[in-house]
Coordinates of C-alpha atoms in Angstrom, one line a residue:
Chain A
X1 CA 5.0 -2.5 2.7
X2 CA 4.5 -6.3 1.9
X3 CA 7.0 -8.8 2.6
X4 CA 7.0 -12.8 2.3
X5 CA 6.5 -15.0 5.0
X6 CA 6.8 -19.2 4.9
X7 CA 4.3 -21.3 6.6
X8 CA 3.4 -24.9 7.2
X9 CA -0.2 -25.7 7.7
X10 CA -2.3 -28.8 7.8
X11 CA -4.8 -27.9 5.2
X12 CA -8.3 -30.2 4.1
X13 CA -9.3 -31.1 0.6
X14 CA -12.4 -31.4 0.5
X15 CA -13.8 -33.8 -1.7
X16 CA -16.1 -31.5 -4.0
X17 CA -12.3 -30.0 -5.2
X18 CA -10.1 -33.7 -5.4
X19 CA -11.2 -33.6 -9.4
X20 CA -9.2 -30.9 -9.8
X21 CA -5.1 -30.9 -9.6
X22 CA -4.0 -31.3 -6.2
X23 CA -1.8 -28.0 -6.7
X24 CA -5.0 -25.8 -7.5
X25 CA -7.4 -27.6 -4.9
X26 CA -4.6 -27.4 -2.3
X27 CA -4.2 -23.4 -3.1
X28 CA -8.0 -23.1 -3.5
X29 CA -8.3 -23.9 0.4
X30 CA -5.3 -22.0 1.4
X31 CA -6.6 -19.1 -0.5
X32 CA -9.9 -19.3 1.5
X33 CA -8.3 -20.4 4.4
X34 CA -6.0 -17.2 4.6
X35 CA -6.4 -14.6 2.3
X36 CA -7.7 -11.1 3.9
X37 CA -6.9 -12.7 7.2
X38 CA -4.9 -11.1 9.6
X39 CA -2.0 -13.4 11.6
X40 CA 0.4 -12.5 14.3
X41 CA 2.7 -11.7 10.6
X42 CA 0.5 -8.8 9.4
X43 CA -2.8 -9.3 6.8
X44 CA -2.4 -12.0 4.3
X45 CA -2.7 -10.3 0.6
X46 CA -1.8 -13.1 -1.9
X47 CA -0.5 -16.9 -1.9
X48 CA 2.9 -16.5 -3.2
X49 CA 3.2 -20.0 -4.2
X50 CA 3.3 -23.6 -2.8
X51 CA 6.9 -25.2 -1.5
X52 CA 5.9 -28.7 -0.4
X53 CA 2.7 -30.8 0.2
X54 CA 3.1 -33.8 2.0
X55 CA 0.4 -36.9 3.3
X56 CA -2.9 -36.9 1.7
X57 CA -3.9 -38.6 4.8
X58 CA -8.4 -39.6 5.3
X59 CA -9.0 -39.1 8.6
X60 CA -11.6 -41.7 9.7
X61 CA -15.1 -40.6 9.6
X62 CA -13.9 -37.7 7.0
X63 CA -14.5 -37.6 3.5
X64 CA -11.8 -35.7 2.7
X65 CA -8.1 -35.7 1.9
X66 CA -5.5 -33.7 4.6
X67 CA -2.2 -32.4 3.8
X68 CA 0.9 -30.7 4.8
X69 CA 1.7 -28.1 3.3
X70 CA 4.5 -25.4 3.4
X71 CA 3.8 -22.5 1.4
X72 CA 4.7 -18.8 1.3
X73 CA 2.0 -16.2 1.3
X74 CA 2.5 -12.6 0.6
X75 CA 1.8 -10.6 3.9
X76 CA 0.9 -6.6 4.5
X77 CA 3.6 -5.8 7.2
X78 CA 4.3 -2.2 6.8
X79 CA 8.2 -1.6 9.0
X80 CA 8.7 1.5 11.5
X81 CA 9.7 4.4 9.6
X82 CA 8.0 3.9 6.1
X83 CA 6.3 6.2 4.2
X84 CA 2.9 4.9 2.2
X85 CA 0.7 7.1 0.8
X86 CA -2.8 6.5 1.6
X87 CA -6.8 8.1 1.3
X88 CA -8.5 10.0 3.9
X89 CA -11.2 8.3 5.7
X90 CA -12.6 10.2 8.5
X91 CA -11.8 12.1 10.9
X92 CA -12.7 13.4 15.0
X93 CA -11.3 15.3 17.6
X94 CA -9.1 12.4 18.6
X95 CA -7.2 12.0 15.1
X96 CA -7.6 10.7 11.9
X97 CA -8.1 7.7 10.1
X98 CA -6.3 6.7 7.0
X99 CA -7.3 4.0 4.2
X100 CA -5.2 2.1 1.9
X101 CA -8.3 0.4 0.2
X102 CA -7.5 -2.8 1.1
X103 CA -6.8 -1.5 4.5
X104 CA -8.5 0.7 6.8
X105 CA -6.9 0.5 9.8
X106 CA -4.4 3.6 10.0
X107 CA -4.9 6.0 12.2
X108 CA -3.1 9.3 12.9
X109 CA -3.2 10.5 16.3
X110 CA -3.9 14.1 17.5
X111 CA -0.6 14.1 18.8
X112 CA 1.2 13.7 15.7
X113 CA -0.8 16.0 13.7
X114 CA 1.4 19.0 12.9
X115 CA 1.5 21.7 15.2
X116 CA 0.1 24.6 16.2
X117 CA -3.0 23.1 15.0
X118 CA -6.7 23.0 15.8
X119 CA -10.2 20.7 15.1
X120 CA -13.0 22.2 14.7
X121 CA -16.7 21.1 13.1
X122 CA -16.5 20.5 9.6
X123 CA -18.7 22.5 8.1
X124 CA -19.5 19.6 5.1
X125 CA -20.0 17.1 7.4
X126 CA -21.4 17.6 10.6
X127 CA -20.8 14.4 11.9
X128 CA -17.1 14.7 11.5
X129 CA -14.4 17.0 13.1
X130 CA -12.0 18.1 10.7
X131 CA -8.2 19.3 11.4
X132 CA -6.4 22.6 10.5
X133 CA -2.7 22.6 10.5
X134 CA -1.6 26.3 10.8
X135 CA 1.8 27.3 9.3
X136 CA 2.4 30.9 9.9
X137 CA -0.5 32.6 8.4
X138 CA -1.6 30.2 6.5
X139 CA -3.9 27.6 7.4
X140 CA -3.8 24.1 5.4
X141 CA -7.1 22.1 5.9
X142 CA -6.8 18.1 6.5
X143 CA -9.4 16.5 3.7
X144 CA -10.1 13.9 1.5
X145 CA -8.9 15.6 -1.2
X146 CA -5.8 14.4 -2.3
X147 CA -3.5 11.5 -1.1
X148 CA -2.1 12.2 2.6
X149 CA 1.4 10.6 3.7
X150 CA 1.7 8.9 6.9
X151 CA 5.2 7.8 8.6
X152 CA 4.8 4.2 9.9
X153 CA 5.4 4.7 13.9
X154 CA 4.1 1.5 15.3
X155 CA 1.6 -1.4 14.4
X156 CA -0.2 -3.5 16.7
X157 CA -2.8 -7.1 17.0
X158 CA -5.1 -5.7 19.9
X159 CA -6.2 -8.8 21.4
X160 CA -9.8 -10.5 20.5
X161 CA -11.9 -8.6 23.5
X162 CA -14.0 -11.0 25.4
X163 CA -17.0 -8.5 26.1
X164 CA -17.8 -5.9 23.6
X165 CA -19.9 -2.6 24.3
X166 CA -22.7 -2.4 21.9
X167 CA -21.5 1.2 20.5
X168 CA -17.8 0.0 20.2
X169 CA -16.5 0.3 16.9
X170 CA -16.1 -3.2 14.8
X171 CA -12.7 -4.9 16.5
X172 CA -9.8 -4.0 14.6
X173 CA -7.1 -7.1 14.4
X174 CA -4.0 -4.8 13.2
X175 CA -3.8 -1.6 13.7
X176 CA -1.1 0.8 12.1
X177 CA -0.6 4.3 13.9
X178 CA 0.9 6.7 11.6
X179 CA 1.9 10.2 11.8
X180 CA 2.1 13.3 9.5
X181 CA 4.0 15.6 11.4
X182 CA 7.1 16.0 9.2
X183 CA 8.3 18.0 6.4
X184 CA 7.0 16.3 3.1
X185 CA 4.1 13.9 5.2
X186 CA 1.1 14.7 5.0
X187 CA -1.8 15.7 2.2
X188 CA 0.4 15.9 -0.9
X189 CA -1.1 18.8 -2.0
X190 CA 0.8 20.6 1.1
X191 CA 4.3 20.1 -0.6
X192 CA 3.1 20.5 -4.3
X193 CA 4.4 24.0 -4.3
X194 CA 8.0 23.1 -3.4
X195 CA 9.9 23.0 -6.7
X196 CA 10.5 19.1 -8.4
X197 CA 13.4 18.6 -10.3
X198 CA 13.2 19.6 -13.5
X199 CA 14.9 17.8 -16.5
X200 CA 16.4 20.9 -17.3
X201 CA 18.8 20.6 -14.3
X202 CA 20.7 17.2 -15.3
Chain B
X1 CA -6.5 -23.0 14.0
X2 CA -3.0 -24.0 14.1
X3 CA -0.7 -23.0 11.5
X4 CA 3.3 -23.1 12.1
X5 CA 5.3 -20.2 11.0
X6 CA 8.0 -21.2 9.4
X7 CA 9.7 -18.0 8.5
X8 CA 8.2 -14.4 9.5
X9 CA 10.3 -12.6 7.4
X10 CA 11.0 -14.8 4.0
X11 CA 12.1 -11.2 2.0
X12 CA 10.3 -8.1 2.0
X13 CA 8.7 -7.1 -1.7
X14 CA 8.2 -4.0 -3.3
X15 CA 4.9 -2.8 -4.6
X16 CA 5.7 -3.6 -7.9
X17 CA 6.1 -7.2 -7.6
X18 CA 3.0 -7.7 -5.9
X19 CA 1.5 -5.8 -8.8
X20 CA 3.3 -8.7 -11.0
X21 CA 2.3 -11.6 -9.2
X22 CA -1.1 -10.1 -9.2
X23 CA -1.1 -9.6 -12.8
X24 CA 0.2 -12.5 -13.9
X25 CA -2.6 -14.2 -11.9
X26 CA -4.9 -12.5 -14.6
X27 CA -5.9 -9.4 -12.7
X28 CA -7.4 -6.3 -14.6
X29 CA -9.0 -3.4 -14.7
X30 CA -11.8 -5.3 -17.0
X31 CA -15.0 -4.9 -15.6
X32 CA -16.6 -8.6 -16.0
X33 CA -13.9 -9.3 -13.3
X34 CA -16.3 -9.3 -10.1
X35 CA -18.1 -12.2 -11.6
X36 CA -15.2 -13.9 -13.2
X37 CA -12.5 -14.1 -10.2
X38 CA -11.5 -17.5 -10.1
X39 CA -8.1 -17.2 -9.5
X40 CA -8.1 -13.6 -7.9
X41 CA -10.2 -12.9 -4.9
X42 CA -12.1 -10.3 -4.1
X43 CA -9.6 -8.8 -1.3
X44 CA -6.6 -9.2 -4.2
X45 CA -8.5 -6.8 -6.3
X46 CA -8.5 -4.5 -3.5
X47 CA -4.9 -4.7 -3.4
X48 CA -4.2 -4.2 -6.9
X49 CA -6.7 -1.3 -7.5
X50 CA -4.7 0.9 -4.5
X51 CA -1.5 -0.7 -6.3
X52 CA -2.4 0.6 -9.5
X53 CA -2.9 4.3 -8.3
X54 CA 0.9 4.1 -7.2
X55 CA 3.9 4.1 -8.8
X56 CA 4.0 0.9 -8.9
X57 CA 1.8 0.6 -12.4
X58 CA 4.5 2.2 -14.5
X59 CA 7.6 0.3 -13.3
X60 CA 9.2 -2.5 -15.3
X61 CA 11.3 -5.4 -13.9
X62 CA 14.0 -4.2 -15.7
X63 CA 13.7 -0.3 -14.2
X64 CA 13.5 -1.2 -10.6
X65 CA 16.8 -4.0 -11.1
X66 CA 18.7 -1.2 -12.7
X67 CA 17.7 1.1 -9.9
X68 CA 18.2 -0.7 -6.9
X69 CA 21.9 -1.7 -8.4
X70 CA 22.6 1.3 -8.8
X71 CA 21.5 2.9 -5.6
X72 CA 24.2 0.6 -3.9
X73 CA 26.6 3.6 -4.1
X74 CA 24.7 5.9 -2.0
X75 CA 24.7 4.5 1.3
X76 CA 21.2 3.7 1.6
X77 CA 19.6 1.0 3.7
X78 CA 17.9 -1.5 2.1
X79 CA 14.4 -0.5 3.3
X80 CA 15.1 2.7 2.1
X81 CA 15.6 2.2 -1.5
X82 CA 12.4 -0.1 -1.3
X83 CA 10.6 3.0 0.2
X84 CA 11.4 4.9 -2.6
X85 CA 11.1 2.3 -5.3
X86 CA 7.3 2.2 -4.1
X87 CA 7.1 6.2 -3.5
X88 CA 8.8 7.3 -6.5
X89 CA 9.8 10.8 -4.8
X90 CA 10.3 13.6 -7.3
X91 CA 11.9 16.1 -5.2
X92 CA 13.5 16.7 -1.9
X93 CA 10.9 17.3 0.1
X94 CA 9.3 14.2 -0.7
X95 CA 12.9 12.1 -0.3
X96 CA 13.6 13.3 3.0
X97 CA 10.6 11.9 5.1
X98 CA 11.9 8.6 3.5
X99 CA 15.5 8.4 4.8
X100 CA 16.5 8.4 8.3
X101 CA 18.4 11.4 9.9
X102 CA 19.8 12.4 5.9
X103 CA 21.9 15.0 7.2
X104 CA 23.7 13.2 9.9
X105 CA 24.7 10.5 6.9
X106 CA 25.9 12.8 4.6
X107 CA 23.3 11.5 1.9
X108 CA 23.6 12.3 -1.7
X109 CA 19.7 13.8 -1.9
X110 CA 20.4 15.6 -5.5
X111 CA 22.1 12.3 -6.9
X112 CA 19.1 10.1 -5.7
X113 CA 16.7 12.4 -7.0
X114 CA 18.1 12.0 -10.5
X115 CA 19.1 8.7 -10.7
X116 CA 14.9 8.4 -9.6
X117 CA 14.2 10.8 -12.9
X118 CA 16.2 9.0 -15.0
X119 CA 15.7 5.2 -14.3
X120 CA 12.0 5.2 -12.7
X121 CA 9.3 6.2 -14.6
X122 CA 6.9 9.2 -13.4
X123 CA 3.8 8.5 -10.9
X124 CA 0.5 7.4 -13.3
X125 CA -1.4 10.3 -11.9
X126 CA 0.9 12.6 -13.1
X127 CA 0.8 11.1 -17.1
X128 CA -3.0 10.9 -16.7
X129 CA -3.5 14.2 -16.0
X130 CA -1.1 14.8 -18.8
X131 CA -3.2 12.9 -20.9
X132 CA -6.5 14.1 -20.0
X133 CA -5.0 17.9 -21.0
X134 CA -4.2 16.5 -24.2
X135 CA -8.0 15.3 -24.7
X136 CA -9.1 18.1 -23.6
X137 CA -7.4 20.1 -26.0
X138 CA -7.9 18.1 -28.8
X139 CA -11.5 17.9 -28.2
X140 CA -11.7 21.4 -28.5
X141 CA -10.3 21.2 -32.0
X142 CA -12.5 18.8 -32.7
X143 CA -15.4 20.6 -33.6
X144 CA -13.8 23.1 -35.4
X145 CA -12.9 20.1 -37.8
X146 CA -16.3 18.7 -37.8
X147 CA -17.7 21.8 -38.7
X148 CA -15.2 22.3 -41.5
X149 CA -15.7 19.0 -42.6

């Protein structure tokens, strides 16, 4: 789910931060040059720590101090085939849409909803569609209710649009597409009933 | 903005070392923290409030070492045991989604499964709700006491 990356950046001091270490004021701007940003690596989460900082050079007509620095940052990169457990968000007659907390971007798919299934109006919410996996004759109902598994099948950086309709939905920089339709993915609740392993067995 | 990257993939962590780094930075459940966050940012706190919910919150250093060395022996890819290091799956319907094509590899599911019970401590929903029983039945004693006393 997160994974390191290295990267070297040209990052300014600015002067109101050159009383402090250089190691704090240099991660200070890194932290708010980066963090909850999303590059062509995944979302940035944490700086992992500095390697090297190099220069110090003051550009003319600047009152601050620049440096090189190579650091490693701590990046939300979920790969192809993992499993994360996240929260239900909402839900319409084209999928669903997952949340991690941090990040809201997951979205299952109608096609990868488990079939035979339907949507139909929730009757909570009327603003929302909700989905109804149907497994002989029962019927499992997809809610917020308890954590819901999602396989990683792809994640993509849509491209910064140039025009944007004025009902569009706010632009999404990394978007995960999950799907449920396995045995064990899922609401958790679905596969409480099949027996854990007891200590009694070992 | 132009930033070089030097290395997209420097090692992949498991949820419990973010947790750690995030910890050791001086992150908390405390509630002062909104005001306080210095060294944590707001968008950290994100991350370690969804990281504390997982399995993540229970596991030592020393228990995920041990278990990664130890699921050497079962032919596992290396994502895969990090999948499960951050899922903690308790049974087999829960391993399965994890692994790719187990019964074409000839996986040891049952040995897994128990070396997961015995080395990796249980999901901190799961003790909660364990705990919250206990309250609950102690505070029905309580008054009983009270009364008595």
């Amino acid at each position: 789910m997160f994974c390191l990356s290295e990267l070297e950046d040209t990052v300014r001091v600015p002067p109101s931060d050159l009383n402090l270490p250089l190691e704090v004021a240099i991660k200070k701007a890194l932290q708010k040059l980066f963090l909850d940003k999303v590059l062509s690596i995944g979302l940035c989460v944490s700086i992992y720590g500095i390697k090297s900082i190099e220069g110090g050079f003051v550009l003319p007509g600047d009152g601050a101090a620049t440096y090189k620095v190579r650091f490693r940052i701590v990046v939300f990169r979920p790969f192809v085939g993992e499993v994360i457990a996240a929260k239900f968000k909402e839900s319409d007659s084209n999928g669903l849409r997952l949340t991690l907390g941090f990040f809201e971007d997951v979205y299952v798919p109608a096609p990868l909803i488990p079939t035979p299934n339907r949507c139909e109006p929730d009757p909570y919410n009327r603003n929302q569609m909700r989905w109804v996996w149907k497994y002989g004759d029962d019927e499992f109902i997809i809610d917020d209710s308890c954590q819901i598994k999602f396989r990683v099948e792809n994640i993509s950086y849509p491209p910064v649009p140039t025009e944007r309709a004025e009902d569009a939905k706010p632009f999404a920089p990394m978007v995960v597409t999950g799907t449920i339709d396995d045995d064990g993915l899922g609401p958790v609740s679905w596969w409480e009933a099949c027996a854990p392993i007891s200590d009694d067995e070992d | 903005m132009k930033n070089i990257i030097v290395k997209a993939n420097a090692g992949a962590l498991t949820n419990f070392e973010v947790l750690d780094l995030l910890n050791s930075r001086g992150a908390s459940k405390d509630t002062t923290r909104v005001i306080a966050s210095e060294t944590v940012s707001r968008s950290e706190y994100k991350v370690y409030d969804y990281l504390m919910e997982t399995a993540a919150s229970t596991q030592t250093r020393d228990s995920v070492t041990k278990f990664s060395d130890k699921c050497k022996g079962f032919k596992l890819a290396k994502a895969e045991i990090l999948n499960i290091i951050n899922l903690r799956p308790s049974s087999d319907v829960e391993l399965t989604p994890i692994l790719e094509r187990p019964d074409e590899r000839e996986i040891d599911i049952e040995g897994i499964l128990a070396l997961v019970q015995e080395l990796l401590p249980p999901l901190p929903t799961l003790e909660a709700h364990k705990e919250n029983e206990q309250e609950e039945t102690e505070d029905g004693e309580q008054p009983n006491m009270e009364t008595s006393v």
